[in-house]
Amino acid sequence: MNPQAVQLNDRIRKANPHCLDMLSRVGKAMYFPKVGILNQSAEAKSKAHAFNATIGIAMEGGQPMHLALIQETLSQFSPNDLYPYAPPQGKPELRKAWRDKMLSENPSLAGKTFGQPIVTNALTHGLSIAADLFADEGDAVIMPDKNWENYELTFGVRRGANIVTFPLYNEQGLFNAAGLRDAIAAQKERGKAIVVLNFPVNPTGYTPNASEANAIVDAIRSGAEAGVSQAVVTDDAYFGLFFEDTIRESLFGRLIGLHPRVLPVKVDGATKEEFVWGFRVGFITFGSESTDVNDALEQKALGIIRGAMSSTAHPSQTFVLRALRHPDFEKQRNEKVGILQARANRVKQVLDSGKYDEAWEYYPFNSGYFMCLKLKSVDAETLRTHILTEYGVGTIALGETDLRVAFSCIEESDVERLFDLIYQGVKDLENVAVK
């Protein structure tokens, strides 16, 4: 093992040996080279007053070389904020701005110790880093049974971990904290688990309320007290899109300092929060109470970034930073959230009318982009293909009974027409079955 990796592991061990036990084989072996090209280039940037001949970009007239036809489109920005490589950890100004945003929007972070956000290529990349750091073959990755399908690729296929699920809802239609507790307790013999909490949930658009959140935290604490070390990944992709009586902040802050066997890892980003899906700007933040642990994990995360992609795109970081600093940012963002909330309210109004009750019921939803129908009489994939072919309606089939509808991309005035067409598709299939 590289001496730099050994040194990072020793720092973690001295601060919290449970955190070291959470690391995968890759996580233990990873490091960010101290004497690599990037470090030497960074040193030269501050000291090379005569000539800086280190990093592989082209310069002209004291600024990064560029094509005028590209710069014309981006003329509001300095070439220095577009064309050079961004640092592997991301633009420092953006990292600080995102941390400030986290503190402002998550009161439970006040007075807590946590790392500086590292910029990732959107949230999937952040989740992939977490998987590399913590998931080994055979490790349990615990999540509700209604989850984003990409978790299987990220944690299961890539890392060989076992996806362990529990029912998302209990009999009262609330988050099934008891199921989470049991799933964690079942890992006592292995002594380790990765827990993934995605609120609002993709695909059902559900966020717990305050009492449910307390029960979730208690379930994680109970598992830690029983000897299960847990890297708890809060996938906050749809953060801020809360429409009803839900918690209004990430559980990340509540989990910091919960127990020495609990390491919170926050994965979030501008992708959905700021409606810039194609910019691919995300973040990963470590929430140990120990600065040494956070620093060591950040160095390991940088090693993963360096080994996979070197750094994330510079222009999109510049665009997001400018947005965060703009005086109208909150106003404009809240306007868009209001539009999504109106669409969600309209969906509930239409579904609660009673005219579709014989065809489906719907899972509780209160936030995010999505909701899910639970079909009563027809197969979800059969319905999906039928309404796509016959009526030009696109939806997502999940299992035999569930149909995901993204109300985020449906105008409020079109909501009822959408569900009328889905309902007509159900009736078509029922009629075929009768014949």
Coordinates of C-alpha atoms in Angstrom, one line a residue:
M1 CA 0.0 0.0 0.0
N2 CA 1.3 3.5 -0.9
P3 CA 2.8 5.2 2.2
Q4 CA 0.5 8.2 1.6
A5 CA -2.5 5.9 1.9
V6 CA -1.1 4.4 5.0
Q7 CA -0.6 7.9 6.5
L8 CA -4.2 8.9 5.7
N9 CA -5.5 5.6 7.3
D10 CA -3.4 6.3 10.4
R11 CA -5.0 9.7 10.7
I12 CA -8.5 8.2 10.5
R13 CA -7.6 5.4 12.9
K14 CA -6.3 7.7 15.6
A15 CA -9.4 10.0 15.3
N16 CA -12.1 7.3 14.9
P17 CA -11.2 3.6 14.2
H18 CA -14.8 2.9 13.4
C19 CA -14.5 5.2 10.3
L20 CA -11.5 3.2 9.1
D21 CA -13.4 0.0 9.5
M22 CA -16.1 1.5 7.2
L23 CA -13.7 1.9 4.3
S24 CA -13.6 -0.5 1.4
R25 CA -10.4 -2.1 0.1
V26 CA -10.3 0.7 -2.5
G27 CA -11.1 3.3 0.2
K28 CA -8.2 2.2 2.4
A29 CA -5.8 2.1 -0.6
M30 CA -6.7 5.5 -2.1
Y31 CA -4.8 8.7 -1.7
F32 CA -4.1 11.9 -3.6
P33 CA -0.5 12.2 -4.8
K34 CA 1.4 14.8 -2.9
V35 CA 4.2 15.0 -5.5
G36 CA 2.1 14.6 -8.6
I37 CA 1.7 17.0 -11.5
L38 CA -1.3 18.8 -10.0
N39 CA 0.6 19.6 -6.7
Q40 CA 3.7 20.7 -8.5
S41 CA 1.5 22.9 -10.8
A42 CA -0.3 24.4 -7.8
E43 CA 3.1 25.3 -6.2
A44 CA 4.3 26.8 -9.4
K45 CA 1.2 28.9 -9.8
S46 CA 2.0 30.7 -6.6
K47 CA 5.8 31.0 -7.0
A48 CA 6.7 30.8 -10.7
H49 CA 7.0 34.6 -11.3
A50 CA 9.2 34.3 -14.4
F51 CA 7.7 31.4 -16.4
N52 CA 5.2 28.7 -15.4
A53 CA 5.8 25.7 -17.7
T54 CA 4.0 23.1 -15.7
I55 CA 0.4 22.3 -16.6
G56 CA -0.9 21.2 -20.0
I57 CA -2.9 24.1 -21.2
A58 CA -1.9 26.7 -23.9
M59 CA -1.5 30.4 -23.0
E60 CA -1.6 33.4 -25.2
G61 CA -1.3 37.1 -24.3
G62 CA -1.4 36.3 -20.6
Q63 CA -4.6 34.3 -20.7
P64 CA -5.8 30.9 -21.7
M65 CA -5.7 30.4 -25.4
H66 CA -9.2 30.1 -26.8
L67 CA -11.3 30.3 -30.0
A68 CA -13.0 33.6 -30.6
L69 CA -16.1 31.9 -31.9
I70 CA -16.5 30.1 -28.5
Q71 CA -15.7 33.2 -26.4
E72 CA -18.3 35.2 -28.3
T73 CA -21.0 33.0 -26.8
L74 CA -19.5 33.3 -23.3
S75 CA -18.4 36.9 -23.5
Q76 CA -19.8 37.8 -20.1
F77 CA -17.1 35.6 -18.5
S78 CA -13.4 35.9 -18.2
P79 CA -11.4 33.2 -20.1
N80 CA -9.7 32.4 -16.8
D81 CA -13.0 31.3 -15.4
L82 CA -13.8 29.0 -18.4
Y83 CA -10.8 27.4 -20.1
P84 CA -8.2 26.3 -17.6
Y85 CA -8.6 23.0 -15.7
A86 CA -10.6 23.5 -12.5
P87 CA -8.9 22.1 -9.3
P88 CA -9.8 18.4 -8.8
Q89 CA -11.7 19.5 -5.6
G90 CA -13.5 22.2 -7.6
K91 CA -13.4 26.0 -7.6
P92 CA -12.6 27.1 -4.1
E93 CA -15.2 30.0 -4.3
L94 CA -17.9 27.6 -5.4
R95 CA -17.1 25.2 -2.6
K96 CA -17.3 28.0 -0.1
A97 CA -20.6 29.3 -1.6
W98 CA -22.1 25.9 -1.5
R99 CA -21.1 25.4 2.1
D100 CA -22.6 28.7 3.0
K101 CA -25.8 27.7 1.3
M102 CA -25.8 24.4 3.2
L103 CA -25.5 26.3 6.5
S104 CA -28.2 28.7 5.6
E105 CA -30.7 26.0 4.6
N106 CA -29.9 23.4 7.3
P107 CA -30.1 24.9 10.8
S108 CA -29.1 21.6 12.3
L109 CA -25.6 22.2 10.9
A110 CA -25.0 25.2 13.2
G111 CA -22.0 24.5 15.4
K112 CA -21.3 21.1 13.8
T113 CA -18.0 20.0 12.3
F114 CA -18.1 18.8 8.7
G115 CA -15.8 18.9 5.7
Q116 CA -15.7 21.3 2.8
P117 CA -17.9 20.2 -0.2
I118 CA -16.0 18.7 -3.0
V119 CA -17.3 19.3 -6.5
T120 CA -18.4 16.2 -8.4
N121 CA -19.7 15.6 -11.9
A122 CA -23.3 15.8 -10.6
L123 CA -24.8 13.5 -8.0
T124 CA -24.2 10.1 -9.7
H125 CA -20.5 10.8 -9.5
G126 CA -20.8 11.7 -5.8
L127 CA -22.6 8.5 -5.1
S128 CA -20.0 6.6 -7.1
I129 CA -17.2 8.1 -4.9
A130 CA -19.1 7.1 -1.8
A131 CA -19.5 3.5 -3.2
D132 CA -15.7 3.3 -4.0
L133 CA -14.8 4.5 -0.5
F134 CA -17.1 2.4 1.5
A135 CA -18.6 -0.6 -0.4
D136 CA -16.8 -3.9 -0.7
E137 CA -18.1 -7.1 -2.2
G138 CA -20.8 -8.6 0.1
D139 CA -21.4 -5.4 2.1
A140 CA -25.0 -4.5 2.7
V141 CA -26.3 -1.3 1.1
I142 CA -29.6 -0.6 2.8
M143 CA -32.4 1.5 1.2
P144 CA -36.2 1.4 0.8
D145 CA -37.7 -1.0 -1.8
K146 CA -38.8 2.0 -3.9
N147 CA -35.5 3.5 -5.0
W148 CA -33.6 4.9 -7.9
E149 CA -32.5 2.1 -10.2
N150 CA -29.0 3.5 -10.6
Y151 CA -28.1 2.5 -7.0
E152 CA -28.0 -1.1 -8.3
L153 CA -25.3 -0.2 -10.9
T154 CA -23.4 2.2 -8.6
F155 CA -23.2 0.0 -5.5
G156 CA -24.2 -3.5 -6.7
V157 CA -22.7 -4.0 -10.2
R158 CA -19.6 -1.7 -9.8
R159 CA -18.7 -2.7 -6.2
G160 CA -20.3 -6.1 -5.7
A161 CA -22.3 -5.0 -2.7
N162 CA -25.7 -6.5 -1.7
I163 CA -28.7 -4.2 -2.1
V164 CA -30.8 -4.8 1.0
T165 CA -34.3 -3.3 0.9
F166 CA -37.2 -2.8 3.2
P167 CA -40.7 -1.5 2.5
L168 CA -40.7 2.3 2.1
Y169 CA -44.1 2.8 3.7
N170 CA -45.6 1.2 6.8
E171 CA -49.3 0.4 7.2
Q172 CA -50.1 4.0 8.0
G173 CA -48.5 5.3 4.8
L174 CA -45.5 6.8 6.7
F175 CA -41.8 6.1 6.3
N176 CA -41.1 2.6 7.6
A177 CA -38.4 3.4 10.2
A178 CA -39.0 0.0 11.9
G179 CA -38.0 -1.7 8.6
L180 CA -34.9 0.4 8.5
R181 CA -34.0 -0.5 12.0
D182 CA -34.5 -4.2 11.3
A183 CA -32.4 -4.1 8.1
I184 CA -29.5 -2.4 10.0
A185 CA -29.8 -4.8 12.9
A186 CA -29.5 -7.7 10.5
Q187 CA -25.9 -6.6 9.7
K188 CA -24.7 -7.1 13.2
E189 CA -22.6 -10.1 12.4
R190 CA -20.8 -8.3 9.6
G191 CA -20.6 -5.1 11.7
K192 CA -20.9 -2.7 8.8
A193 CA -23.5 -1.3 6.5
I194 CA -24.0 1.5 4.0
V195 CA -27.4 3.3 4.4
V196 CA -28.8 5.4 1.6
L197 CA -31.4 7.9 2.4
N198 CA -32.9 9.7 -0.6
F199 CA -35.4 12.5 0.3
P200 CA -37.5 13.5 -1.6
V201 CA -37.6 9.8 -2.7
N202 CA -37.2 9.0 -6.3
P203 CA -39.6 7.5 -7.5
T204 CA -42.5 8.3 -5.1
G205 CA -41.8 11.9 -4.2
Y206 CA -41.9 11.3 -0.4
T207 CA -40.2 13.2 2.4
P208 CA -40.7 12.3 6.1
N209 CA -42.2 14.7 8.6
A210 CA -40.5 15.6 11.9
S211 CA -41.6 12.6 13.9
E212 CA -40.7 10.2 11.0
A213 CA -37.2 11.9 10.8
N214 CA -36.8 11.3 14.6
A215 CA -37.6 7.6 14.1
I216 CA -35.1 7.3 11.2
V217 CA -32.3 8.9 13.4
D218 CA -33.3 6.6 16.3
A219 CA -33.1 3.5 14.0
I220 CA -29.6 4.5 12.9
R221 CA -28.5 5.2 16.4
S222 CA -29.9 1.8 17.6
G223 CA -27.9 0.0 14.9
A224 CA -24.7 1.8 15.9
E225 CA -25.2 1.0 19.6
A226 CA -25.6 -2.7 18.6
G227 CA -22.2 -2.6 16.9
V228 CA -23.0 -1.8 13.3
S229 CA -20.8 0.8 11.8
Q230 CA -22.7 2.8 9.2
A231 CA -21.7 5.2 6.4
V232 CA -25.0 7.0 5.9
V233 CA -25.3 8.6 2.5
T234 CA -27.9 11.3 2.3
D235 CA -28.8 11.6 -1.4
D236 CA -30.3 15.1 -1.4
A237 CA -30.8 15.4 -5.2
Y238 CA -34.2 17.1 -4.9
F239 CA -33.4 19.1 -1.8
G240 CA -35.6 22.2 -1.3
L241 CA -38.6 20.8 -3.3
F242 CA -40.8 20.4 -0.2
F243 CA -44.5 21.1 -0.7
E244 CA -46.3 19.9 2.5
D245 CA -45.6 19.2 6.2
T246 CA -42.2 17.6 5.8
I247 CA -38.8 18.2 7.2
R248 CA -37.2 21.1 5.4
E249 CA -33.6 20.2 5.7
S250 CA -31.3 17.2 5.1
L251 CA -30.8 14.6 7.8
F252 CA -27.0 15.1 7.3
G253 CA -26.9 17.7 10.1
R254 CA -28.9 15.5 12.5
L255 CA -26.5 12.6 11.9
I256 CA -23.3 14.4 12.6
G257 CA -22.1 13.4 16.1
L258 CA -24.9 10.9 16.5
H259 CA -22.5 8.1 17.4
P260 CA -18.9 7.2 16.7
R261 CA -20.1 4.3 14.4
V262 CA -22.1 6.7 12.2
L263 CA -20.4 8.6 9.4
P264 CA -22.8 10.9 7.5
V265 CA -21.9 11.6 3.8
K266 CA -23.9 14.3 2.0
V267 CA -24.3 14.0 -1.8
D268 CA -26.2 16.9 -3.4
G269 CA -25.9 19.4 -6.2
A270 CA -27.2 22.1 -8.4
T271 CA -28.6 19.6 -10.9
K272 CA -32.2 19.6 -9.7
E273 CA -32.1 22.2 -6.9
E274 CA -31.2 25.0 -9.4
F275 CA -32.7 23.4 -12.5
V276 CA -29.4 23.0 -14.3
W277 CA -29.5 19.3 -15.2
G278 CA -27.0 19.5 -18.0
F279 CA -24.4 21.5 -16.1
R280 CA -23.5 18.4 -14.0
V281 CA -22.4 20.2 -10.9
G282 CA -22.7 18.1 -7.7
F283 CA -21.0 17.9 -4.3
I284 CA -19.9 15.3 -1.8
T285 CA -19.4 16.4 1.9
F286 CA -18.1 14.3 4.8
G287 CA -19.6 14.8 8.2
S288 CA -17.2 13.4 10.8
E289 CA -16.8 15.3 14.1
S290 CA -13.1 14.9 13.5
T291 CA -11.4 17.3 11.2
D292 CA -8.6 14.8 10.6
V293 CA -11.2 12.2 9.4
N294 CA -12.8 14.7 7.1
D295 CA -9.5 15.9 5.7
A296 CA -8.3 12.3 5.1
L297 CA -11.5 11.3 3.4
E298 CA -11.4 14.3 1.2
Q299 CA -7.8 13.4 0.1
K300 CA -9.1 9.9 -0.7
A301 CA -12.0 11.3 -2.7
L302 CA -9.6 13.5 -4.6
G303 CA -7.6 10.5 -5.4
I304 CA -10.7 8.8 -6.9
I305 CA -11.5 11.9 -8.9
R306 CA -7.9 12.2 -10.1
G307 CA -7.8 8.6 -11.1
A308 CA -11.2 8.7 -13.0
M309 CA -11.5 12.1 -14.6
S310 CA -8.9 14.5 -13.1
S311 CA -11.4 17.3 -12.5
T312 CA -14.9 18.4 -13.3
A313 CA -15.9 21.0 -16.0
H314 CA -14.8 24.5 -15.2
P315 CA -17.5 26.5 -17.1
S316 CA -20.5 25.0 -15.4
Q317 CA -18.9 25.6 -12.0
T318 CA -18.5 29.3 -13.0
F319 CA -22.1 29.5 -14.1
V320 CA -23.4 27.9 -10.9
L321 CA -21.2 30.2 -8.7
R322 CA -22.5 33.3 -10.5
A323 CA -26.1 32.1 -9.9
L324 CA -25.5 31.6 -6.2
R325 CA -24.0 35.1 -5.9
H326 CA -26.8 36.8 -7.8
P327 CA -29.2 38.9 -5.7
D328 CA -32.3 37.4 -7.5
F329 CA -31.2 33.8 -7.0
E330 CA -33.6 33.0 -4.1
K331 CA -36.5 34.8 -5.7
Q332 CA -36.2 33.1 -9.0
R333 CA -35.6 29.7 -7.5
N334 CA -38.7 30.1 -5.2
E335 CA -40.8 31.0 -8.2
K336 CA -39.9 27.7 -9.9
V337 CA -40.5 25.7 -6.8
G338 CA -43.9 27.3 -6.5
I339 CA -44.7 26.1 -10.0
L340 CA -43.8 22.6 -9.1
Q341 CA -45.8 22.7 -5.9
A342 CA -48.9 23.9 -7.9
R343 CA -48.5 21.0 -10.2
A344 CA -48.2 18.5 -7.3
N345 CA -51.3 20.0 -5.7
R346 CA -53.2 19.7 -9.0
V347 CA -52.1 16.0 -9.3
K348 CA -53.6 15.3 -5.9
Q349 CA -56.7 17.2 -6.6
V350 CA -57.3 15.2 -9.8
L351 CA -56.4 11.9 -8.3
D352 CA -58.6 12.5 -5.2
S353 CA -61.6 13.2 -7.5
G354 CA -62.6 9.5 -7.3
K355 CA -62.9 8.9 -11.0
Y356 CA -59.8 6.7 -11.2
D357 CA -60.3 4.7 -8.0
E358 CA -61.2 1.5 -9.7
A359 CA -57.9 1.6 -11.7
W360 CA -55.3 2.6 -9.1
E361 CA -54.4 4.1 -5.8
Y362 CA -51.3 6.3 -5.3
Y363 CA -48.4 6.2 -2.9
P364 CA -48.1 9.1 -0.5
F365 CA -46.1 12.0 -2.1
N366 CA -45.4 15.5 -0.8
S367 CA -42.2 16.7 -2.5
G368 CA -39.8 16.4 -5.4
Y369 CA -40.5 15.7 -9.1
F370 CA -42.4 12.4 -9.0
M371 CA -45.3 10.4 -7.8
C372 CA -46.2 6.7 -8.3
L373 CA -49.5 5.0 -9.1
K374 CA -50.2 1.5 -7.7
L375 CA -52.2 -0.2 -10.5
K376 CA -55.0 -2.6 -9.4
S377 CA -55.8 -4.6 -12.5
V378 CA -53.1 -4.3 -15.2
D379 CA -49.4 -4.9 -15.5
A380 CA -47.3 -1.7 -15.3
E381 CA -45.0 -2.5 -18.2
T382 CA -47.9 -3.5 -20.4
L383 CA -49.7 -0.3 -19.6
R384 CA -46.6 1.8 -20.2
T385 CA -46.0 0.4 -23.7
H386 CA -49.7 0.6 -24.5
I387 CA -50.2 4.3 -23.6
L388 CA -46.9 5.2 -25.2
T389 CA -47.9 3.5 -28.5
E390 CA -51.6 4.4 -28.6
Y391 CA -51.7 7.8 -26.9
G392 CA -48.1 9.2 -27.0
V393 CA -47.9 9.2 -23.2
G394 CA -44.5 8.4 -21.6
T395 CA -44.2 7.1 -18.1
I396 CA -41.9 4.7 -16.2
A397 CA -42.9 1.2 -15.2
L398 CA -41.4 -0.1 -11.9
G399 CA -42.1 -3.7 -11.2
E400 CA -45.5 -5.3 -11.8
T401 CA -47.8 -2.6 -10.3
D402 CA -46.0 0.7 -10.1
L403 CA -46.1 3.5 -12.7
R404 CA -44.0 6.6 -12.1
V405 CA -45.3 9.9 -13.3
A406 CA -42.9 12.9 -13.4
F407 CA -45.4 15.8 -12.8
S408 CA -42.3 18.1 -12.9
C409 CA -42.5 18.1 -16.7
I410 CA -46.3 18.4 -17.1
E411 CA -48.0 21.8 -17.2
E412 CA -50.6 22.3 -14.5
S413 CA -53.3 22.7 -17.2
D414 CA -52.4 19.3 -18.7
V415 CA -52.5 17.2 -15.5
E416 CA -56.0 16.0 -15.8
R417 CA -55.7 15.1 -19.5
L418 CA -52.6 13.1 -18.7
F419 CA -54.3 10.9 -16.1
D420 CA -57.4 10.6 -18.3
L421 CA -55.2 9.1 -21.0
I422 CA -53.5 6.7 -18.5
Y423 CA -56.9 5.7 -17.2
Q424 CA -58.1 5.1 -20.8
G425 CA -55.1 2.8 -21.3
V426 CA -56.1 0.8 -18.2
K427 CA -59.7 0.4 -19.5
D428 CA -58.3 -0.6 -23.0
L429 CA -56.3 -3.4 -21.4
E430 CA -59.1 -4.5 -19.2
N431 CA -61.4 -4.8 -22.2
V432 CA -58.8 -6.9 -24.1
A433 CA -58.5 -9.2 -21.1
V434 CA -62.3 -9.7 -20.9
K435 CA -62.5 -10.6 -24.6

